[in-house]
Structure formats: structure tokens, C-alpha cells
Tab-separated table of C-alpha atoms in Angstrom:
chain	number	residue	atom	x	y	z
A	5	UNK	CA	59.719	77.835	189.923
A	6	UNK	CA	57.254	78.208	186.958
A	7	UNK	CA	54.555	80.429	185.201
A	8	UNK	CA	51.663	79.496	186.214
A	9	UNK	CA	48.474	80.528	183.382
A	10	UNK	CA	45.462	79.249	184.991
A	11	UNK	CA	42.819	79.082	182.257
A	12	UNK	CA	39.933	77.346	183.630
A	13	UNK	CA	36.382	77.768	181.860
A	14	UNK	CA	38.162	79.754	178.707
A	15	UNK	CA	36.745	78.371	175.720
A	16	UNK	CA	39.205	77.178	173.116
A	17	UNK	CA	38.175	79.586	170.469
A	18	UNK	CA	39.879	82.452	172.912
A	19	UNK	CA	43.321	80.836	172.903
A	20	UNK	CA	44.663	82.027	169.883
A	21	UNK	CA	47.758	81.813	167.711
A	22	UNK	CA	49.359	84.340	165.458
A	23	UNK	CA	52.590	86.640	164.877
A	24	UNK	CA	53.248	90.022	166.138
A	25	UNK	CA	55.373	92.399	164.386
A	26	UNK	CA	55.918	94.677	167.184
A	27	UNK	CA	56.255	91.533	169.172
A	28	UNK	CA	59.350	89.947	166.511
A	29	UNK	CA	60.787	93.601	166.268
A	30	UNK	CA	61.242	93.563	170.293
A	31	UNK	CA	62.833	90.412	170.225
A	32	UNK	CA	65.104	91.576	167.185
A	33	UNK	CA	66.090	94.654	169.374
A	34	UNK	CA	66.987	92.217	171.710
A	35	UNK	CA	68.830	90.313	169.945
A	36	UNK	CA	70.999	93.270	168.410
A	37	UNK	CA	71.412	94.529	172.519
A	38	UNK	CA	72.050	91.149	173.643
A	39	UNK	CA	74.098	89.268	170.766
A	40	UNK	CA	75.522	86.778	173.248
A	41	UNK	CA	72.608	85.272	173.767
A	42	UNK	CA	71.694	84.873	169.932
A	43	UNK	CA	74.937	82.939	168.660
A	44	UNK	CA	72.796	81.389	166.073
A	45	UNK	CA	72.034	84.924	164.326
A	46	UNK	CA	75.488	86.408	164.391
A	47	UNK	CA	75.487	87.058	160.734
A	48	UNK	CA	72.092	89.030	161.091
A	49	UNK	CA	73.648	90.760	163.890
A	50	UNK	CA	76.665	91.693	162.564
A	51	UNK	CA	74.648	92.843	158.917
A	52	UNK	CA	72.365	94.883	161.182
A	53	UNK	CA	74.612	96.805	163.385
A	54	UNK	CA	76.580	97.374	160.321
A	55	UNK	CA	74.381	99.085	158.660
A	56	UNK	CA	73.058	101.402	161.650
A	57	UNK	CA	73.366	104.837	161.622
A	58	UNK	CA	74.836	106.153	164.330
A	59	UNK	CA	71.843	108.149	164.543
A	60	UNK	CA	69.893	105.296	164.833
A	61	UNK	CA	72.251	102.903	167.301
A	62	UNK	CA	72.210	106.087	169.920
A	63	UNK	CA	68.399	106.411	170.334
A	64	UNK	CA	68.438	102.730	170.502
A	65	UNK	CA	71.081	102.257	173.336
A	66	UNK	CA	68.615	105.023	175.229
A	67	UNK	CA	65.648	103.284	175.230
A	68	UNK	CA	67.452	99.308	175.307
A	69	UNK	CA	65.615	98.689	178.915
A	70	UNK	CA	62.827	98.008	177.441
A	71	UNK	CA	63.916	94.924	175.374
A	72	UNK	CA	67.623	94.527	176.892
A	73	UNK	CA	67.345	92.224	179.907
A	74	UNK	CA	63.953	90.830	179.182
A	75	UNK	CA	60.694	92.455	177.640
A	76	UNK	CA	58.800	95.370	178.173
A	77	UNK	CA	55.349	94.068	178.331
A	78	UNK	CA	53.939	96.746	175.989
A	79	UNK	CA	55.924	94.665	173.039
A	80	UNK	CA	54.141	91.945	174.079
A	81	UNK	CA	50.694	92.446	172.042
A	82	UNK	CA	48.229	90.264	173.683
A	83	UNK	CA	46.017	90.861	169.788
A	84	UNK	CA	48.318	90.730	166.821
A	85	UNK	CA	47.920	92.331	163.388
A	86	UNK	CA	49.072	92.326	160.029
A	87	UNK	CA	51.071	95.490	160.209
A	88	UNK	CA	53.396	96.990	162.895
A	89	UNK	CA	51.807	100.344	162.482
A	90	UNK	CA	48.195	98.626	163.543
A	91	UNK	CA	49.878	97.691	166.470
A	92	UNK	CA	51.590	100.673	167.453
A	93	UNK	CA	48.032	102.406	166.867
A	94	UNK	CA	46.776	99.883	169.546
A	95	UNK	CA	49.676	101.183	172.129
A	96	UNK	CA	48.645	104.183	171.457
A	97	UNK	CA	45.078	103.698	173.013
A	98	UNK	CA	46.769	103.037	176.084
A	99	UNK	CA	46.223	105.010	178.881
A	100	UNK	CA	49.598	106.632	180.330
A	101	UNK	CA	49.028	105.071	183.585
A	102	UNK	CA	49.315	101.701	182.302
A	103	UNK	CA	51.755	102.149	179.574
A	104	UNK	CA	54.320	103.875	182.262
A	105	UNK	CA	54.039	101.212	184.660
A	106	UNK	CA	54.747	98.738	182.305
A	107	UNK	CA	57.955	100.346	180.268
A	108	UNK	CA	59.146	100.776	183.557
A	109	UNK	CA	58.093	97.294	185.486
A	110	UNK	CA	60.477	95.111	185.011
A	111	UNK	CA	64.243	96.540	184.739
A	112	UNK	CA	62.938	99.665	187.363
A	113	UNK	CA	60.401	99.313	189.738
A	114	UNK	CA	58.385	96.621	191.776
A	115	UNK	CA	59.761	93.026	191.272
A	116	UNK	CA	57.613	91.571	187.999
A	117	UNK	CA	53.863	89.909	189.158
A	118	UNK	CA	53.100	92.393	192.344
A	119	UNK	CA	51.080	94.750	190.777
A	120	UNK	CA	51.910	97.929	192.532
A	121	UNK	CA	50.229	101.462	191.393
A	122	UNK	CA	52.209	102.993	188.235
A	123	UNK	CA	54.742	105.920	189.025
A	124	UNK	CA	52.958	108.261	187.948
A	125	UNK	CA	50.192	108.285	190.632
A	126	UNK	CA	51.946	106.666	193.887
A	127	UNK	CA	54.833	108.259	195.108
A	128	UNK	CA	56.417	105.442	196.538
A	129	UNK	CA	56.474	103.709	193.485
A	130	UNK	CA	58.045	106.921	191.639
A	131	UNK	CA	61.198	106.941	194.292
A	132	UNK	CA	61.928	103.594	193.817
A	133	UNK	CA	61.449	103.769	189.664
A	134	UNK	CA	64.135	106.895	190.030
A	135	UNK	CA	66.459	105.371	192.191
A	136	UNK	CA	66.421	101.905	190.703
A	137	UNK	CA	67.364	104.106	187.598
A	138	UNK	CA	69.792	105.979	188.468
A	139	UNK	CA	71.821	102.872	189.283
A	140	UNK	CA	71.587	101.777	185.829
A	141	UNK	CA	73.659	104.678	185.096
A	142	UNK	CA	73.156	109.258	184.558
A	143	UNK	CA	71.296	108.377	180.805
A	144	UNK	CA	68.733	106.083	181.603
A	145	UNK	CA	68.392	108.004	184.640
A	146	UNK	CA	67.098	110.989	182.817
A	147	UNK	CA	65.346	108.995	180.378
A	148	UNK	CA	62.991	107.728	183.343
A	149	UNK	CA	62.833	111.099	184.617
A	150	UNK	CA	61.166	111.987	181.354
A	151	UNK	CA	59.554	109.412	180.844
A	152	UNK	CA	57.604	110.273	184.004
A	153	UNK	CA	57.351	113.950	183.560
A	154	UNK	CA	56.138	114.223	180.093
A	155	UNK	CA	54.464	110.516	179.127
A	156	UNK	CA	52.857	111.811	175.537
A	157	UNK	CA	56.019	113.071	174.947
A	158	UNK	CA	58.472	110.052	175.095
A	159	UNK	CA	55.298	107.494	173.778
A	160	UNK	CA	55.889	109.639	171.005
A	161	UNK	CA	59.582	109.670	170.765
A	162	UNK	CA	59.373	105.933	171.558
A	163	UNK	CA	57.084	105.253	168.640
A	164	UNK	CA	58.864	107.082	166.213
A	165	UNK	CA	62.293	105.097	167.315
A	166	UNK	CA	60.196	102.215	166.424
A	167	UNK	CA	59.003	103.393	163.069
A	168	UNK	CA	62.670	104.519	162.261
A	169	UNK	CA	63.665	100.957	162.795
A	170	UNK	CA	61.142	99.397	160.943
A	171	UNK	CA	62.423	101.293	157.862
A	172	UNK	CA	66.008	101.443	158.175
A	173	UNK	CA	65.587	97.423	159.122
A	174	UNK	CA	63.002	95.511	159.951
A	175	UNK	CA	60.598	95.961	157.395
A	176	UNK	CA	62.599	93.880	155.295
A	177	UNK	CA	63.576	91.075	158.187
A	178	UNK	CA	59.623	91.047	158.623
A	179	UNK	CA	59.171	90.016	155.134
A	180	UNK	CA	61.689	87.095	155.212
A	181	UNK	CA	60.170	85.714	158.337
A	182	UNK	CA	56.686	86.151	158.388
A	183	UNK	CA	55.667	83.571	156.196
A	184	UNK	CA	57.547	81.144	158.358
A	185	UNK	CA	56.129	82.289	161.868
A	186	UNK	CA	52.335	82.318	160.579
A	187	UNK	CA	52.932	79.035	159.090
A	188	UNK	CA	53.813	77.706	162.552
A	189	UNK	CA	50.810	79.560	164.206
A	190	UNK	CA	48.709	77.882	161.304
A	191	UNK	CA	50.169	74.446	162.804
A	192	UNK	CA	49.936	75.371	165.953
A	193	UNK	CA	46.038	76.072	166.111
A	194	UNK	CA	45.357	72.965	164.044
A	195	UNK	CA	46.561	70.988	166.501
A	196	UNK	CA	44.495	72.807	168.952
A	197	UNK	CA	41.633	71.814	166.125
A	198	UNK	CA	42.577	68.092	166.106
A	199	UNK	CA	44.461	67.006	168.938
A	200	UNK	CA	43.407	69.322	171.739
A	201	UNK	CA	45.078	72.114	173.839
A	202	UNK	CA	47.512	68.968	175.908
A	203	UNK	CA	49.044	68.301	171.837
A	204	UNK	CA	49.175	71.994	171.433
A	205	UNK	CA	51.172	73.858	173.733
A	206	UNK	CA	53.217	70.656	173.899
A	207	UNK	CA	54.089	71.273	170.028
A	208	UNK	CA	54.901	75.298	171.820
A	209	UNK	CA	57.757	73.903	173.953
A	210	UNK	CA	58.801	71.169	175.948
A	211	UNK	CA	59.209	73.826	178.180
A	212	UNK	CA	55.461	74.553	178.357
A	213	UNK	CA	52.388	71.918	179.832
A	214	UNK	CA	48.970	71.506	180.391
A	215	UNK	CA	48.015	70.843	184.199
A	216	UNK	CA	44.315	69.104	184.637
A	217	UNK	CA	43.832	68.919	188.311
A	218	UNK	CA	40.377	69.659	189.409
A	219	UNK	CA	38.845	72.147	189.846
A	220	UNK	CA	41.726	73.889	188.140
A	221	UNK	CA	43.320	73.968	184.735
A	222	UNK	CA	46.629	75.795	183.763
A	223	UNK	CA	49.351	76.226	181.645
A	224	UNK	CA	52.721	75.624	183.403
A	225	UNK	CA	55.758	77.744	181.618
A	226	UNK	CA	59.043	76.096	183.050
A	227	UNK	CA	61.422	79.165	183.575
A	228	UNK	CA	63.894	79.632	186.255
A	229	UNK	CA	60.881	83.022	188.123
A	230	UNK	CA	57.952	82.634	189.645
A	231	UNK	CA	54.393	84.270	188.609
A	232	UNK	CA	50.735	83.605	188.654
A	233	UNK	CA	48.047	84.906	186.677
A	234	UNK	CA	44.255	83.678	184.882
A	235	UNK	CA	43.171	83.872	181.176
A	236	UNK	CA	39.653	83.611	182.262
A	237	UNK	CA	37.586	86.399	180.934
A	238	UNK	CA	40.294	87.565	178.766
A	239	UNK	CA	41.936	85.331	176.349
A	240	UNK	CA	45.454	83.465	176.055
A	241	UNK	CA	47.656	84.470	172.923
A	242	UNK	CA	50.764	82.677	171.501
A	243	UNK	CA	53.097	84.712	169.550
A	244	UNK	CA	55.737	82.666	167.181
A	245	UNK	CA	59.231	84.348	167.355
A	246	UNK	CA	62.294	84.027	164.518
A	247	UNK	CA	64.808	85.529	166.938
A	248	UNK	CA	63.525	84.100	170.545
A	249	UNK	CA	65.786	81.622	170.741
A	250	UNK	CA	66.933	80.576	173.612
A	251	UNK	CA	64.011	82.798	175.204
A	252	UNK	CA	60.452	81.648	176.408
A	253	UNK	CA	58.372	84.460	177.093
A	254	UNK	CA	55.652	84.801	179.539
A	255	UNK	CA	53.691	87.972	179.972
A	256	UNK	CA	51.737	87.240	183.677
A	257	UNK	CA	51.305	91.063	184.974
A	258	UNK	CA	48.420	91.639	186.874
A	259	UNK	CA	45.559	92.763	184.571
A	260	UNK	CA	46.753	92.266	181.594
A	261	UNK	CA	45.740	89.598	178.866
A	262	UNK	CA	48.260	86.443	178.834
A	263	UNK	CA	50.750	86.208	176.304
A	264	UNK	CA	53.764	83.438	175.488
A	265	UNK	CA	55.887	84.586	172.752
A	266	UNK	CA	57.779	81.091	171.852
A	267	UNK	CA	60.459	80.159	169.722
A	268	UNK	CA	59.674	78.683	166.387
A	269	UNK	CA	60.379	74.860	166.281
A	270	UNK	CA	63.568	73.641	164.726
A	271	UNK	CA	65.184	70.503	165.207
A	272	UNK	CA	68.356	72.201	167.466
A	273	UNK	CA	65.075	73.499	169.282
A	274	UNK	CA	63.513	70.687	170.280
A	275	UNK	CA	64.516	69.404	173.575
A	276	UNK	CA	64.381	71.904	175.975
A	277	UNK	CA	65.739	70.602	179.587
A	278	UNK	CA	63.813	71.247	182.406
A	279	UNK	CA	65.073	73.831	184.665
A	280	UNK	CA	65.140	71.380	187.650
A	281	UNK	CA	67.136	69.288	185.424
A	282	UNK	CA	69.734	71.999	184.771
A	283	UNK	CA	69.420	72.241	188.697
A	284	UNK	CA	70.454	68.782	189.613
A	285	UNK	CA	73.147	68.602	187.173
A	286	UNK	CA	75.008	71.812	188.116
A	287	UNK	CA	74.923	70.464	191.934
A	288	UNK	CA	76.184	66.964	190.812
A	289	UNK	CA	79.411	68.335	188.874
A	290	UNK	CA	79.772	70.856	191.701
A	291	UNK	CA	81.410	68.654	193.861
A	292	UNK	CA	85.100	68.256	193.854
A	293	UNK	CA	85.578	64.546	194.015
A	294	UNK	CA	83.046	64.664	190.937
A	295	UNK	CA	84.504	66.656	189.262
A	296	UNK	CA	87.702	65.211	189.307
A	297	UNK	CA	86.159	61.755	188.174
A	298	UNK	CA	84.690	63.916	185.636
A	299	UNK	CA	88.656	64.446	184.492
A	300	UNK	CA	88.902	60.656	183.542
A	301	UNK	CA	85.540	60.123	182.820
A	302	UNK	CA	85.621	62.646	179.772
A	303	UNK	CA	88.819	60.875	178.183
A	304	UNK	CA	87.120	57.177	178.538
A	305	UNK	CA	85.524	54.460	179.875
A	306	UNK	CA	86.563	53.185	183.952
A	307	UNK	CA	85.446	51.166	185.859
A	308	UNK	CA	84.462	51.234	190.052
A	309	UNK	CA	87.777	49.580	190.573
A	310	UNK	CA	89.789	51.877	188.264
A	311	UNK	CA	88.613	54.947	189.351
A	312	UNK	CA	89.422	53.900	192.367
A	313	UNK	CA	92.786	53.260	192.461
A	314	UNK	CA	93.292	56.649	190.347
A	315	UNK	CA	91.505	58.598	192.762
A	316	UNK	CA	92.809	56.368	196.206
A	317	UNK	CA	89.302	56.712	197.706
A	318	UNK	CA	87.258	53.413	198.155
A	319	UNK	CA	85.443	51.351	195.894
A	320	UNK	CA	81.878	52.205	197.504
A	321	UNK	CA	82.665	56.093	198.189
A	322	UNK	CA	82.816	56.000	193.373
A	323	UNK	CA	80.329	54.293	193.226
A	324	UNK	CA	78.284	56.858	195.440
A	325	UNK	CA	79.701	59.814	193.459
A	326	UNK	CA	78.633	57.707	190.126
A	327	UNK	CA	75.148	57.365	191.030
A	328	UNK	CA	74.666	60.982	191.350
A	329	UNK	CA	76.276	61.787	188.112
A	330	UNK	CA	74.019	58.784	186.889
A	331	UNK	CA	70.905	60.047	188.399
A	332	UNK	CA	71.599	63.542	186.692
A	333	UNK	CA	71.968	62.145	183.515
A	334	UNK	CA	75.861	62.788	182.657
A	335	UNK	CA	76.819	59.098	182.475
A	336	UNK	CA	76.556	56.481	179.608
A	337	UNK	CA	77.425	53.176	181.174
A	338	UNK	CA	78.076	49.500	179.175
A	339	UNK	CA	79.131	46.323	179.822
A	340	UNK	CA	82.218	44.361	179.041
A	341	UNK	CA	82.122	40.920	180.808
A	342	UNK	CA	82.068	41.012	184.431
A	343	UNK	CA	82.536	44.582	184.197
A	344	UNK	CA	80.743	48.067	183.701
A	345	UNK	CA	82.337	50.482	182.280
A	346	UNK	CA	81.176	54.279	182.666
A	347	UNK	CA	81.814	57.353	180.493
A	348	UNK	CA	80.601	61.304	180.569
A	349	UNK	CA	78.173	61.528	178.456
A	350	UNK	CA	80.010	64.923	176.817
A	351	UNK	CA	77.142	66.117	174.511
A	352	UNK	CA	75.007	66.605	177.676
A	353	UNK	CA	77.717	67.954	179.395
A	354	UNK	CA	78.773	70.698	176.967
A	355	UNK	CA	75.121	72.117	177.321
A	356	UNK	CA	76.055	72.554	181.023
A	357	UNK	CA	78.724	75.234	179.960
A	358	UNK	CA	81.911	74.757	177.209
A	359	UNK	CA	84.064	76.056	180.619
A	360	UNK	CA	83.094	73.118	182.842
A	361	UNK	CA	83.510	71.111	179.662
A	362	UNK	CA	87.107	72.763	178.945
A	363	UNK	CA	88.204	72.177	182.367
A	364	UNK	CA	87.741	68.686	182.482
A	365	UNK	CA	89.528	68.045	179.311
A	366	UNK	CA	92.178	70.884	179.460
């Protein structure tokens, strides 16, 4: 399950780097909607909310399915500019057609990558948006429901919530971490320069590779979805995020213009696990012999022959159980005479989830 960009035949000079404002301020809106999954920013968080009027926080909680459980791809600018009110002018050139289908796409209507017609010219398409909604809940229910019978109307009321939290907020956040992200695009596209596109979208993510098999070349965006979709004739566009973290963007909807919005590189941020990784390891500890040897395996080093004798299974039946947890990557193993020892490795462990890890050790 990946994101497959195929981008073969686009010139270099047409995969670009750069920050978004309206891009960051999405992902900051997220961020204040979804602080769970933003640990690292709490105090930015808490600060923020804070200081929200309750003016402010309402409008906001009306409008959240746009940036709540993922991104709306009209936050997503595929060409970034210096100023969040050059980018809003460019959503405004949208037609409505597009713009609805999109702000609606992903948390109400066809499942992300199909490309059906927008709401507001297929019927079909319209049920589904209004049911979908309505079991969300009565206010985003009538939200859609405006949103589909007057479109200037809520683009308007939609830009103007963005505006109003550009200037209770973000303005200042923007200037704190702008410098940073355009530095990293800067990097980014110098390594396109020097080293090529492979060194470049490696420095993006571990997360994200370059895929040369001919005829075909493509970017490969390891998330836990599927979609499909081709640069060629348009253009491929990286955005650098401040408040992304743990999230890897990729905008694949039919017609539109690629776009990865990435995390900014850190050292915490640096080695990304592959989802089939995250896969094998979750089915390893699921089982409940393993995760019983997981019990003694978290408190110390055993050996085949100690484990067991704990566990009164055979000596061949651990050492099956071991080599999965081996093969996963959740064992450390060492020597000591005519002995090997093994051990949880508990660093890799407690990425899996601090309740698996809590379990074991409670």
C-alpha cells in the first residue's frame, strides 16, 4: 500500500521545492484539532487555544473537516507564494465545481483517488456528500448543505475564517518558521542540483523513493492507502511543514498537480519505519505465547533453555517464536560462552505502542 507519483519524461526544473503558508496554516489547524497527534507541540497548542476567542474556536470547530482527519486538498497549493493572501487569491480562481468537490472529497464523498463528478453537478454524488454528512453529526450537516447551495457564499466565509486566523495567530507562527522551512527547501533543491532526484526525495523522507523501472519512473510515498496519479505535463511540488509531524502528505486526486507536504528533518525525524515493517511487528507480538516471552524478555536476557522451562513448552517450539520476534526486529541477542542470550529490544518496542510496552512490564 503506497502513493504511487509516476513522473516519467518531467524535466527536473518542474519538480520544485518551496513553503506554503496556506499549506503550514492547514497543518497548524490540524494540529490545534488534532493535538494528540502533535505531542511534540503541546506548548504551541496549549498557547494557541489559549488565546482563541471563542469567536474564533466556534467557526473553527465548523469548518475542522477540512484539516481534521487529513487535508482538504485545496490547502494543499500545488504553486506556493510568499504571502498567504497570494494564495488565497489563487483559490479564489477556482472554479466552484472543483473547489466543492475537493472540500468535500475526502471526509464526505467518494473514497480519495476515484475521481467522481463534484456534488454540485451529479446527483448521486450530492446524496452520498449529504448523507455521509449527516453522520458526522446536525452541524456539519448543515454546513455541507450550504456549502452546496450557496458555493460563493461559504468560499467566502471560508476565506475570511482563514484571514481571521492568520491575524489573531498565525501571522506571527509564520514568521518564526519560515526561515527554517525555506532553508530546508533551499537544501532540498540543491541536492536535486548536485546529487540528483534518487539523493533528493531520499533527504524528503525515508518514507519516500525513487522507482527506475523501465519504461516507468515514480515516486513511491510509503503510507498505510493506496493511490495513483502522473506529474507529467504538470509539475511535482514539495512543501516543507513545521507542524507535519508525524504526517506525510500526498495530494494524488485525479487532475490535479502533485503535491507532498513533508515534515522538516530533525534528528527524532529521521528514521521513519516502513509501514510493512510496522505490519510484521504488530503480527509478531500478537501472538500469545509471544507475548508472554515478551514478559521475561523485557526484564532480561534468557536463553532457549530458560525460557523454556519458564514457559513449559519445548526447546524448539522458543526458538520458533524467537525467530519471528528476531525476524521483526524486536530482539537484541549476545553471546556468553556456549550460550545466547536474547533480550527485547525495548526502544523499538515502545514505538509499537507505550500500552503493549506497559503490559509487558506491568
Amino acid at each position: 500500500m503506497s502513493v504511487f507519483i509516476d513522473i516519467t519524461g518531467l524535466p527536473r526544473e518542474r519538480i520544485t521545492f518551496g513553503p506554503s503558508p496556506l499549506a503550514e496554516l492547514g497543518a497548524a489547524l490540524h494540529t490545534l484539532s488534532e493535538p494528540a497527534h502533535h505531542a511534540r507541540l503541546h506548548g504551541w497548542i496549549t498557547t494557541t487555544s489559549a488565546a482563541l476567542k471563542p469567536e474564533l474556536a466556534d467557526r473553527l470547530h465548523e469548518a475542522a473537516f477540512l484539516w481534521r482527519s487529513t487535508r482538504a486538498d485545496i490547502l494543499l497549493p500545488a504553486t506556493p507564494r510568499e504571502t498567504l493572501a497570494e494564495e488565497l487569491d489563487d483559490l479564489d480562481l477556482m472554479d466552484d465545481e472543483k473547489y466543492v468537490g475537493a472540500a468535500l472529497e475526502i471526509s464526505c464523498s467518494s473514497p480519495y483517488g476515484e475521481g467522481l463528478p463534484s456534488p454540485l453537478v451529479d446527483a448521486g454524488v450530492r446524496q452520498r456528500v449529504l448523507e455521509l454528512a449527516a453522520a458526522r453529526g446536525p452541524r456539519q450537516a448543515a454546513f455541507v448543505r450550504q456549502m452546496l447551495a450557496d458555493p460563493p457564499g461559504v468560499r467566502a466565509w471560508i476565506r475570511r475564517l482563514l484571514e481571521d486566523c492568520d491575524e489573531a495567530f498565525f501571522a506571527d507562527t509564520w514568521r518564526r518558521v519560515r526561515v527554517q522551512l525555506a532553508a530546508d527547501a533551499r537544501h532540498k533543491t540543491e541536492i536535486l542540483r548536485r546529487k540528483g532526484l534518487a539523493e533528493a526525495v531520499a533527504a524528503v523522507s525515508p518514507a519516500v523513493t525513487l522507482e527506475e523501472a523501465e519504461p516507468r519512473t515514480r515516486i513511491v510515498v510509503d503510507k498505510l492507502t493506496d493511490g495513483r496519479t502522473a506529474a507529467t505535463g504538470r509539475g511535482l511540488t514539495f512543501l516543507p511543514t513545521a507542524f507535519g509531524w508525524p504526517h506525510l502528505l500526498a495530494l494524488a486526486a485525479p487532475g490535479w498537480q502533485p503535491v507532498v507536504q513533508y515534515p522538516v528533518s530533525t534528528q527524532e525525524l529521521t528514521d521513519a519505519t516502513p509501514v510493512d515493517t510496522v505490519r510484521q511487528r504488530l503480527e509478531a507480538v500478537a501472538h500469545p505465547m509471544r507475548m508472554r516471552l515478551c514478559r521475561s524478555l523485557a526484564r532480561g536476557s534468557y536463553s532457549t533453555g530458560e525460557l523454556a522451562d519458564t514457559y513449559g513448552i519445548t526447546a524448539p517450539e522458543v526458538s520458533r517464536h524467537l525467530g519471528v520476534l528476531r525476524k521483526a526486529g524486536l530482539l537484541t541477542t549476545q553471546r556468553r560462552g556456549r550460550y545466547v542470550l536474547h533480550q527485547l529490544d525495548v526502544a523499538v518496542v515502545a514505538r509499537l505502542g507505550s500500552d503493549f510496552l506497559e503490559g509487558v512490564l506491568r
